[in-house]
């Protein structure tokens, strides 16, 4: 690290452009390093044996189903991207947007999709290997699953950094664009990434939960057969769903979060340091990228700390993962100071505190999530108890739990917002010159807090993405009839995956809220750059703002409703198909007949792709229409409203879902009568309701709130030119 | 009417103060008229016979339980009011608030409680009488039940107008306060009314739903006995709940809505016409009161249109009620024009349009509610269908339906907000002088829209409040073993009550949103009057505002969570008690043993009173604490955030609840297998989850959002003096 600092000092002395270019190349190198790590780790994973014939066969079925889904999904998404490309090209030709926009949009979408695709490839390759490795021991299983997770984690951050840096180098060094135009163009691949992520999350989310809910309803509740039982015709679809939703969807989603947080911070940095003569704006642009690049290195180092003893307990396993993430977080917390100091100067220490606040907020939100969703604590245990009086009381209590769990994250984000804003924006003295308090610099601080929160994404995502691999491994162990102890090991890995997934969701939601705020600020800046004389009236009591707030606040509700109803509809068709097979295929329940897995996979694919279109279009169309009707002030209201209720609904839904899931597990582990009891039946209903909550609607809302801002930014000139108010 | 207009013209010519005084007396007269109507109608209701011994006995048990609950509730609420009185008195002595505040606060609370009390008295007197009247025919039953409902409706508006007018006359004529101080003091009895309403709604709402859920869970689901079966130990508690929650709670609630809308409009009217030299501010203060007074007369006239043929169908019944409300609404729509024109002058026709928009918005929101919750339409029918695949899909679809149902009301309220603001605020010419566009006048228009929406409350509340009476009548018919045809008649009345209750909720929510907006504007005015140099920074991008928005938006979630969890806890204790009685009392299920009804009533009373305190305290404490930490701008954010998510959550919860209720009824009427089928079991779970949604959390949120504003207004000086930011 010392070497890096002194190198930074050197380039620092050489003058600004050289510094910027050198930094850009260094960032590119760390992106390449991440991808190198990906290739090596993927090779390592593929080196493990897949197990016996049955396991290979099941794994192949899952892979085939997942590939078929992605292929068809990419076709539909491709149409959308082609249409948007043409539309953007028209606006570019008419002069409303920069000619780079259509291309940036498409690359953002491409890389986002690619992140999901690579993640899914490795996950579907690792599932049988994890199950097989669990035959020889828990640590070996953890190694395979976690390695697969880290391939995904480093792919996302590697591709994210690569995309941003290539565009930066292209625009800066090849086309020689001025700095503020660079960040303007970069926002557009954010929009591409968000659009792709939304399709992936919504489509994959509907698939996975339709299959899961459908399989559970007929299998567990009606036929009384266990989860992942090979007699259940929907069980392959269920496992395919884990991959297309929880892996491919999550990969695209977090690629988007990562990239959005960095580019919104860069854009605000340029705007903020416009006012500071002593510091080149380019440096403020590069700080988020540098932070991310260090995060990549810290994440790679952190992965080496994840290992455990053979007879590890649940606690040991969690400890192993925690060691890795904590190590990376501390590394970043330390490295962020020299990054801020050497890039912008010691006076701007407030920005460093903002980064720290972001990191801490991420950790605290994660802890809150754990408290509300883990069965080690009171809320989920009490939820399990309410299941003894039936499913209605379990649903009521779970909804209440989810709503109540919004309080602490709101307080944490509020403290982080206020703290980073005032500390980052405060009046400072640079070289004798007093620079007054700056709102934009304060907002830059907020954006940096989001980057800080996500800087360790490489490893936090690894601990998160390993969950679906372990889940699949469990399914394969069950379906191929491996010994009870193997299933116990995959269960241990899977259950841990639920906790890390909950923590990961906390990060995703927290960073989404901060990034969305930063993007709203970028929108305001964008308007200023289009029309420097524009008079903002963003006063809450101005009715267009108020109406914007109201409409925006309504959007996450609509979005959640559409996706949940879509899951409900798709799950119903699965239920009907599975019931049909149980009735029509002779001896299916006795294990003699052969279920038609492919028909369930096909059904889910068709249903989820059909249902994915409307919610995604709403996210793109509404901000433009609202802008044309209510004007710029209305749009700001809309974005703020959507961010605020989106944040609340996302936490509510993912925590309620997580708690129901774990309450069910708690009952299954022998409490309140255990499996098959009245409490268990009620807990299963809770879990089923929670499925679309936590894995479809909740995560999709995170993307929605950012996509709305980015669409608004891209079409800002159109709104300024044609709005009614 | 011509006579009235010419009389208005006369007083108009006589000079302003005389005009104001004359109008005040006229309003007082209409309040007294309403109360006279109440006395006569109550006498009429009491003139009907109560039926046989069993019916009298059951009715007496319900009455006893309800009275016992109210007595204990008033004791606790009394403590709260005493404490607040002392606190306010201290602030008054220290000079932070006017010396009238503590007294105004207490009278508001008293009248609000009284409205609920009278409503409950007549409802518990009318239940057996309605059941008995249904023995001789449907029309007779409707007459008794609707008369009881109209006693409640006219009590609320009569007492509301009386309270406002007495205070006006006292402050104006006796103490000679200047106009703006009058409205300032009036806001304080709004706060008293809101506090009382919140206690009544939350306490009563928890009672009624704990009893209902508890009774259903053990009775219907576990023991398989019908609703209101006398063998169920919780059935009296269930019927008591209808009275203390749906009647006493609703009465206090709507008294609060009515009064708040009028006084917030009056306050803004005074502020708006400060800027208009040609018109006395007092006239702007009196317009909302005049509108309300005409509404009272229109409501009384409307009640005479409610009658039906003996063999009336469901449609005829609804038609009968609709005739009454429509007649009153048209009367008001016509009368509002001369009121505005003669009071303020023809130039301000925009304010008349605002009133019309409010009336229309109320009607349209009601229609939306009907569409989403009535089983005559697709959403609820589809919800019933999802019940065929189990309770989980029914819950998922119902939640989705509720969320989706927020869109249209949001659009309606948005159009109403934008329309009334711009039309009311626009630049006008009065006597040759051009008065420029005024924000405050625009906001006055929004407040008038709320008054317009609620002006026909006398009759809309009558159609709403008759529901619980019919519900209770059904219970009594069932428990006393009246013939099947009687039960069929009470069911017809009850089912209609569900539709009118849904419409009524639409009104309550819509007016709450508009009134809350008006109250926020009053808060801003209040701050200006405390410190004319205060620099507002209510810009959404100002972090204290943003954080205020976030915290405010979180409050309705917390509130809903606390009340729902309270219902869950209380219901669980009922379940355990009923199970105990089924097990321990010999022959109870065979109809030989005697259930202990009183223990269930007592249990619900204790539990609900205990659970009522925390949510109510939060509503009072949070705005003050937030103000001290975040300052005035943060408070504005907090109030706006709470209003916006409160509006959305309230619609979501009450529509989801209504749809589940009616989906269950739809299944029970023979669809998807009818009573006892798999679909029916699932639909009952949905209905049970919906109970606290629609009758506890949803309505309480309406009060919450207004109470927050009023608390902020009352403690504004304290916040200005001591806030950190």
XYZ file of N, CA and C in Angstrom, chain B residues 273 275-276 346-351 419-442:
99
model
N -56.939 35.611 2.496
C -57.636 36.874 2.236
C -57.053 38.042 3.018
N -54.378 39.031 2.040
C -53.751 39.722 0.908
C -54.778 40.450 0.038
N -56.067 40.208 0.300
C -57.099 40.807 -0.547
C -57.823 41.890 0.248
N -67.897 37.302 -7.023
C -67.940 36.460 -8.217
C -66.554 36.158 -8.775
N -65.568 36.997 -8.479
C -64.239 36.780 -9.048
C -63.622 35.471 -8.564
N -64.052 35.040 -7.402
C -63.402 33.858 -6.817
C -64.132 32.561 -7.166
N -64.642 32.490 -8.390
C -65.356 31.277 -8.818
C -64.447 30.050 -8.773
N -63.120 30.276 -8.833
C -62.191 29.142 -8.769
C -62.374 28.350 -7.476
N -62.705 29.063 -6.402
C -62.907 28.372 -5.123
C -64.141 27.475 -5.191
N -55.881 20.914 -9.679
C -57.003 21.718 -10.166
C -57.419 22.761 -9.146
N -57.643 22.336 -7.884
C -58.136 23.326 -6.923
C -57.070 24.364 -6.622
N -55.806 23.941 -6.616
C -54.748 24.904 -6.317
C -54.681 25.991 -7.382
N -54.570 25.579 -8.643
C -54.342 26.589 -9.679
C -55.595 27.426 -9.944
N -56.775 26.804 -9.882
C -57.993 27.584 -10.125
C -58.294 28.528 -8.965
N -58.022 28.065 -7.742
C -58.325 28.915 -6.592
C -57.293 30.016 -6.421
N -56.064 29.709 -6.766
C -55.002 30.671 -6.508
C -54.819 31.702 -7.606
N -55.472 31.484 -8.744
C -55.155 32.307 -9.922
C -55.422 33.794 -9.710
N -54.747 34.552 -10.553
C -54.864 36.004 -10.498
C -56.284 36.432 -10.855
N -56.872 37.320 -10.042
C -58.244 37.765 -10.305
C -58.330 39.289 -10.222
N -59.402 39.811 -10.761
C -59.621 41.253 -10.682
C -60.828 41.505 -9.779
N -60.630 42.261 -8.702
C -61.729 42.599 -7.805
C -61.877 44.108 -7.796
N -63.022 44.555 -8.280
C -63.279 45.999 -8.294
C -62.185 46.768 -9.006
N -61.750 46.239 -10.158
C -60.741 46.950 -10.951
C -59.311 46.677 -10.502
N -59.138 46.190 -9.264
C -57.793 45.932 -8.760
C -57.372 44.493 -9.114
N -56.169 44.347 -9.685
C -55.700 43.006 -10.048
C -54.980 42.379 -8.856
N -55.471 41.229 -8.443
C -54.831 40.520 -7.327
C -54.030 39.372 -7.932
N -52.714 39.347 -7.692
C -51.875 38.350 -8.386
C -52.125 36.927 -7.867
N -51.541 35.981 -8.577
C -51.636 34.577 -8.175
C -51.175 34.420 -6.731
N -51.918 33.660 -5.934
C -51.544 33.488 -4.529
C -51.491 32.008 -4.162
N -50.321 31.599 -3.688
C -50.159 30.223 -3.221
C -51.122 29.900 -2.094
N -51.234 30.843 -1.142
C -52.066 30.574 0.024
C -53.519 30.410 -0.384
N -53.956 31.247 -1.337
C -55.333 31.112 -1.806
C -55.527 29.752 -2.487
N -54.472 29.330 -3.220
C -54.527 28.002 -3.837
C -54.685 26.911 -2.786
